[in-house]
Tab-separated table of C-alpha atoms in Angstrom:
chain	number	residue	atom	x	y	z
A	1	MET	CA	10.650	-39.515	36.061
A	2	LEU	CA	9.335	-41.308	32.991
A	3	HIS	CA	5.817	-41.025	34.392
A	4	THR	CA	6.276	-37.262	34.884
A	5	LEU	CA	7.633	-36.781	31.358
A	6	ALA	CA	4.768	-38.788	29.933
A	7	ALA	CA	2.313	-36.517	31.731
A	8	VAL	CA	4.058	-33.273	30.753
A	9	GLY	CA	4.497	-34.194	27.079
A	10	PRO	CA	0.838	-33.929	26.039
A	11	MET	CA	0.441	-30.723	28.074
A	12	ALA	CA	3.414	-29.109	26.313
A	13	ALA	CA	2.088	-30.182	22.929
A	14	ALA	CA	-1.343	-28.800	23.764
A	15	TRP	CA	0.134	-25.498	24.941
A	16	GLY	CA	2.245	-25.260	21.777
A	17	ALA	CA	-0.828	-25.835	19.615
A	18	HIS	CA	-2.768	-23.235	21.627
A	19	SER	CA	0.059	-20.692	21.235
A	20	LEU	CA	0.125	-21.280	17.477
A	21	TRP	CA	-3.657	-20.835	17.324
A	22	MET	CA	-3.403	-17.590	19.310
A	23	ARG	CA	-0.671	-16.224	17.026
A	24	ARG	CA	-2.779	-17.019	13.982
A	25	ARG	CA	-5.814	-15.347	15.528
A	26	LEU	CA	-3.790	-12.218	16.349
A	27	THR	CA	-2.387	-12.084	12.818
A	28	ALA	CA	-5.874	-12.516	11.348
A	29	ALA	CA	-7.166	-9.686	13.558
A	30	ARG	CA	-4.544	-7.382	12.041
A	31	ARG	CA	-5.638	-8.208	8.486
A	32	ASP	CA	-8.482	-6.524	6.668
A	33	PRO	CA	-11.012	-9.322	6.016
A	34	LEU	CA	-12.022	-8.071	2.547
A	35	SER	CA	-8.646	-7.288	1.001
A	36	GLY	CA	-6.360	-9.500	3.065
A	37	LEU	CA	-3.982	-6.546	3.530
A	38	TRP	CA	-2.751	-5.234	6.867
A	39	THR	CA	-4.983	-2.866	8.832
A	40	ARG	CA	-3.822	0.650	9.696
A	41	GLU	CA	-2.289	-0.087	13.117
A	42	ALA	CA	-0.393	-3.169	11.932
A	43	PHE	CA	0.780	-1.275	8.842
A	44	GLU	CA	2.066	1.688	10.842
A	45	ASN	CA	3.979	-0.575	13.234
A	46	ARG	CA	5.711	-2.309	10.327
A	47	ALA	CA	6.273	0.945	8.466
A	48	VAL	CA	8.077	2.504	11.434
A	49	HIS	CA	10.263	-0.603	11.655
A	50	THR	CA	11.165	-0.311	7.953
A	51	LEU	CA	11.880	3.431	8.144
A	52	ALA	CA	14.266	2.849	11.039
A	53	ARG	CA	16.344	0.366	9.041
A	54	ARG	CA	16.336	1.439	5.375
A	55	PRO	CA	17.870	4.599	3.853
A	56	HIS	CA	15.397	5.077	0.981
A	57	VAL	CA	11.768	4.256	1.766
A	58	ALA	CA	8.798	5.322	-0.360
A	59	VAL	CA	5.480	5.946	1.379
A	60	ILE	CA	2.606	5.594	-1.077
A	61	LEU	CA	-1.106	6.376	-0.754
A	62	CYS	CA	-3.670	5.169	-3.310
A	63	ASP	CA	-7.312	6.144	-3.641
A	64	LEU	CA	-9.672	4.573	-6.177
A	65	ASP	CA	-11.469	6.893	-8.598
A	66	GLY	CA	-14.956	5.972	-9.746
A	67	PHE	CA	-15.432	3.461	-6.947
A	68	LYS	CA	-18.837	4.868	-5.932
A	69	ALA	CA	-20.042	4.630	-9.528
A	70	VAL	CA	-19.115	0.942	-9.620
A	71	ASN	CA	-21.019	0.403	-6.371
A	72	ASP	CA	-24.068	2.352	-7.526
A	73	THR	CA	-24.200	0.832	-11.004
A	74	HIS	CA	-23.237	-2.777	-10.379
A	75	GLY	CA	-23.949	-3.276	-6.661
A	76	HIS	CA	-21.899	-3.684	-3.511
A	77	ALA	CA	-20.569	-7.067	-4.578
A	78	ALA	CA	-18.900	-5.333	-7.521
A	79	GLY	CA	-17.475	-2.746	-5.132
A	80	ASP	CA	-16.055	-5.551	-3.001
A	81	ALA	CA	-14.561	-7.088	-6.134
A	82	ALA	CA	-12.930	-3.735	-6.958
A	83	ILE	CA	-11.364	-3.601	-3.483
A	84	ARG	CA	-10.025	-7.146	-3.811
A	85	ALA	CA	-8.680	-6.418	-7.297
A	86	ALA	CA	-6.927	-3.275	-6.054
A	87	ALA	CA	-5.402	-5.247	-3.177
A	88	ARG	CA	-4.114	-7.887	-5.607
A	89	SER	CA	-2.675	-5.181	-7.838
A	90	LEU	CA	-0.880	-3.582	-4.902
A	91	THR	CA	0.467	-6.942	-3.771
A	92	ASP	CA	1.627	-7.817	-7.306
A	93	ALA	CA	3.363	-4.469	-7.772
A	94	LEU	CA	5.300	-4.936	-4.522
A	95	ASP	CA	6.129	-8.594	-5.095
A	96	GLY	CA	9.840	-9.299	-4.869
A	97	ARG	CA	10.559	-6.134	-2.881
A	98	PRO	CA	11.861	-7.236	0.559
A	99	GLY	CA	10.490	-5.180	3.428
A	100	ALA	CA	7.533	-3.765	1.466
A	101	VAL	CA	4.271	-3.503	3.426
A	102	ALA	CA	0.787	-2.845	2.036
A	103	ALA	CA	-2.446	-1.967	3.833
A	104	ARG	CA	-6.050	-1.031	3.326
A	105	LEU	CA	-6.598	2.055	5.455
A	106	GLY	CA	-10.371	1.997	5.015
A	107	GLY	CA	-12.959	2.386	2.286
A	108	ASP	CA	-11.162	2.539	-1.055
A	109	GLU	CA	-7.893	3.962	0.310
A	110	PHE	CA	-4.680	1.926	0.367
A	111	ALA	CA	-1.126	2.522	1.550
A	112	ALA	CA	2.286	0.995	1.044
A	113	VAL	CA	5.786	1.403	2.402
A	114	VAL	CA	8.473	0.263	-0.034
A	115	PRO	CA	12.255	0.218	0.549
A	116	LEU	CA	14.120	1.219	-2.620
A	117	ALA	CA	17.692	0.368	-3.571
A	118	ASP	CA	17.689	3.388	-5.892
A	119	PRO	CA	15.329	6.327	-5.239
A	120	LEU	CA	15.318	7.136	-8.976
A	121	SER	CA	13.266	3.965	-9.489
A	122	LEU	CA	10.263	5.460	-7.652
A	123	PRO	CA	8.550	6.932	-10.764
A	124	TRP	CA	8.754	3.538	-12.485
A	125	LEU	CA	7.244	1.871	-9.436
A	126	LEU	CA	4.374	4.388	-9.365
A	127	ARG	CA	3.723	4.035	-13.080
A	128	GLY	CA	3.596	0.245	-12.803
A	129	LEU	CA	1.339	0.397	-9.761
A	130	HIS	CA	-1.071	2.748	-11.532
A	131	ASP	CA	-1.173	0.432	-14.541
A	132	GLU	CA	-1.949	-2.518	-12.277
A	133	MET	CA	-4.677	-0.754	-10.313
A	134	THR	CA	-6.473	0.600	-13.372
A	135	ALA	CA	-6.442	-2.682	-15.289
A	136	PRO	CA	-9.894	-4.316	-15.832
A	137	PHE	CA	-11.117	-6.805	-13.262
A	138	ARG	CA	-13.722	-9.496	-13.844
A	139	HIS	CA	-17.034	-9.511	-11.976
A	140	ALA	CA	-20.241	-11.382	-12.786
A	141	GLY	CA	-19.129	-12.018	-16.345
A	142	ARG	CA	-18.154	-8.380	-16.992
A	143	ASP	CA	-14.872	-6.505	-17.229
A	144	LEU	CA	-15.067	-3.491	-14.925
A	145	THR	CA	-12.535	-0.749	-14.240
A	146	VAL	CA	-11.807	1.926	-11.676
A	147	GLY	CA	-9.320	4.764	-11.821
A	148	ALA	CA	-6.647	5.465	-9.244
A	149	SER	CA	-4.951	8.500	-7.748
A	150	ILE	CA	-1.545	7.714	-6.262
A	151	GLY	CA	0.721	10.014	-4.264
A	152	ALA	CA	4.177	9.295	-2.888
A	153	ALA	CA	6.860	10.706	-0.623
A	154	LEU	CA	10.415	9.483	-0.048
A	155	SER	CA	12.164	9.256	3.306
A	156	SER	CA	15.538	10.375	1.929
A	157	ASP	CA	13.931	13.666	0.869
A	158	LEU	CA	13.514	14.512	4.566
A	159	ASN	CA	16.315	15.974	6.620
A	160	PRO	CA	18.376	13.429	8.632
A	161	ALA	CA	17.057	14.687	11.961
A	162	ALA	CA	13.471	13.965	10.900
A	163	VAL	CA	14.336	10.482	9.623
A	164	SER	CA	16.045	9.669	12.932
A	165	ARG	CA	12.578	9.715	14.541
A	166	PRO	CA	10.781	7.040	12.496
A	167	ALA	CA	7.294	7.488	13.977
A	168	GLU	CA	7.356	11.237	13.297
A	169	ALA	CA	8.907	10.639	9.888
A	170	LEU	CA	6.076	8.269	8.981
A	171	ALA	CA	3.459	10.856	9.968
A	172	THR	CA	5.209	13.484	7.818
A	173	LEU	CA	5.581	11.152	4.826
A	174	LEU	CA	1.940	10.069	5.022
A	175	ARG	CA	0.899	13.734	5.011
A	176	LEU	CA	3.099	14.514	2.012
A	177	ALA	CA	1.876	11.444	0.126
A	178	ASP	CA	-1.705	12.402	0.936
A	179	GLU	CA	-1.169	15.915	-0.423
A	180	ALA	CA	0.383	14.479	-3.596
A	181	MET	CA	-2.488	12.039	-3.999
A	182	TYR	CA	-5.166	14.708	-3.740
A	183	ALA	CA	-3.229	17.030	-6.044
A	184	VAL	CA	-3.309	14.439	-8.816
A	185	LYS	CA	-6.910	13.477	-8.019
A	186	ARG	CA	-7.935	17.071	-8.770
A	187	THR	CA	-6.454	16.707	-12.254
A	188	GLY	CA	-8.417	13.527	-12.999
A	189	GLY	CA	-6.199	10.852	-11.485
A	190	GLY	CA	-2.801	9.342	-12.127
A	191	TRP	CA	0.319	9.336	-9.975
A	192	HIS	CA	2.347	12.123	-8.437
A	193	TYR	CA	5.715	12.370	-6.692
A	194	PRO	CA	6.386	16.096	-6.237
A	195	ALA	CA	10.078	15.754	-5.378
A	196	ALA	CA	10.991	13.743	-8.486
A	197	THR	CA	14.278	14.857	-9.997
A	198	THR	CA	13.200	14.298	-13.618
A	199	PRO	CA	10.173	16.314	-14.758
A	200	ALA	CA	7.601	14.518	-16.901
A	201	ARG	CA	4.140	15.618	-17.921
A	202	GLY	CA	1.265	13.889	-19.597
A	203	THR	CA	2.767	10.402	-19.436
A	204	THR	CA	0.424	7.556	-20.229
A	205	ALA	CA	-0.585	5.470	-17.218
A	206	GLY	CA	-3.268	2.850	-17.057
A	207	ARG	CA	-2.470	1.969	-20.665
A	208	ARG	CA	-4.289	-1.345	-20.485
A	209	THR	CA	-7.554	0.484	-19.963
A	210	GLY	CA	-6.913	3.321	-22.403
A	211	ARG	CA	-6.950	5.917	-19.604
A	212	LEU	CA	-4.704	8.932	-19.788
A	213	GLY	CA	-2.600	9.073	-16.658
A	214	THR	CA	-1.120	12.179	-15.095
A	215	HIS	CA	2.403	12.625	-13.801
A	216	THR	CA	3.010	16.220	-12.799
A	217	THR	CA	6.360	16.571	-11.108
A	218	HIS	CA	8.804	19.359	-10.377
A	219	ARG	CA	12.531	19.468	-10.029
A	220	LYS	CA	13.729	18.874	-6.522
A	221	GLY	CA	13.915	22.146	-4.685
A	222	ALA	CA	11.731	23.968	-7.195
A	223	ALA	CA	8.880	26.144	-5.961
């Protein structure tokens, strides 16, 4: 018996180490190598899980403005630095929010799913995120900046039947956030949550860079 246990012990340890290595490889495969954020598939799986368990979940899409100009003027390494800086900003803005998930969907487009204790806090979250993403980042001894267009949608704005199907709810919320993002992009960038209950126009976002942000919202239920 002791001989058998002595033989099995190293095998079990080796298998445990191999399993740990495999789990790490699988996790790494689900991470974007440049930003360190989740990839689209991993993000969507986690987002569906969050939507199924939390009553108020914000779905946020972010697109960098002026990213091509940074690439063309300062080179691809500067563009990579902009992507990494945006990823850090997104991670910082979501820090301390249990259940929040962030991803790089591709190119200079990012997404996040954020559970909220109070849905009225969403505009403050978006304002802070825009400030973070438009702050200067350092590259090759220079301070560079990009703009950002951010759109959001909230799960509790959907009807209960839609929310009861988390995968379909996620698809709907991503579409609504995408529409909000492109609406604000057409005005020059900023952040936009169309269903906000408190109207505000011309608020200052990106204040650390001197940019004028845009927050064009409408009362809930308004045309």
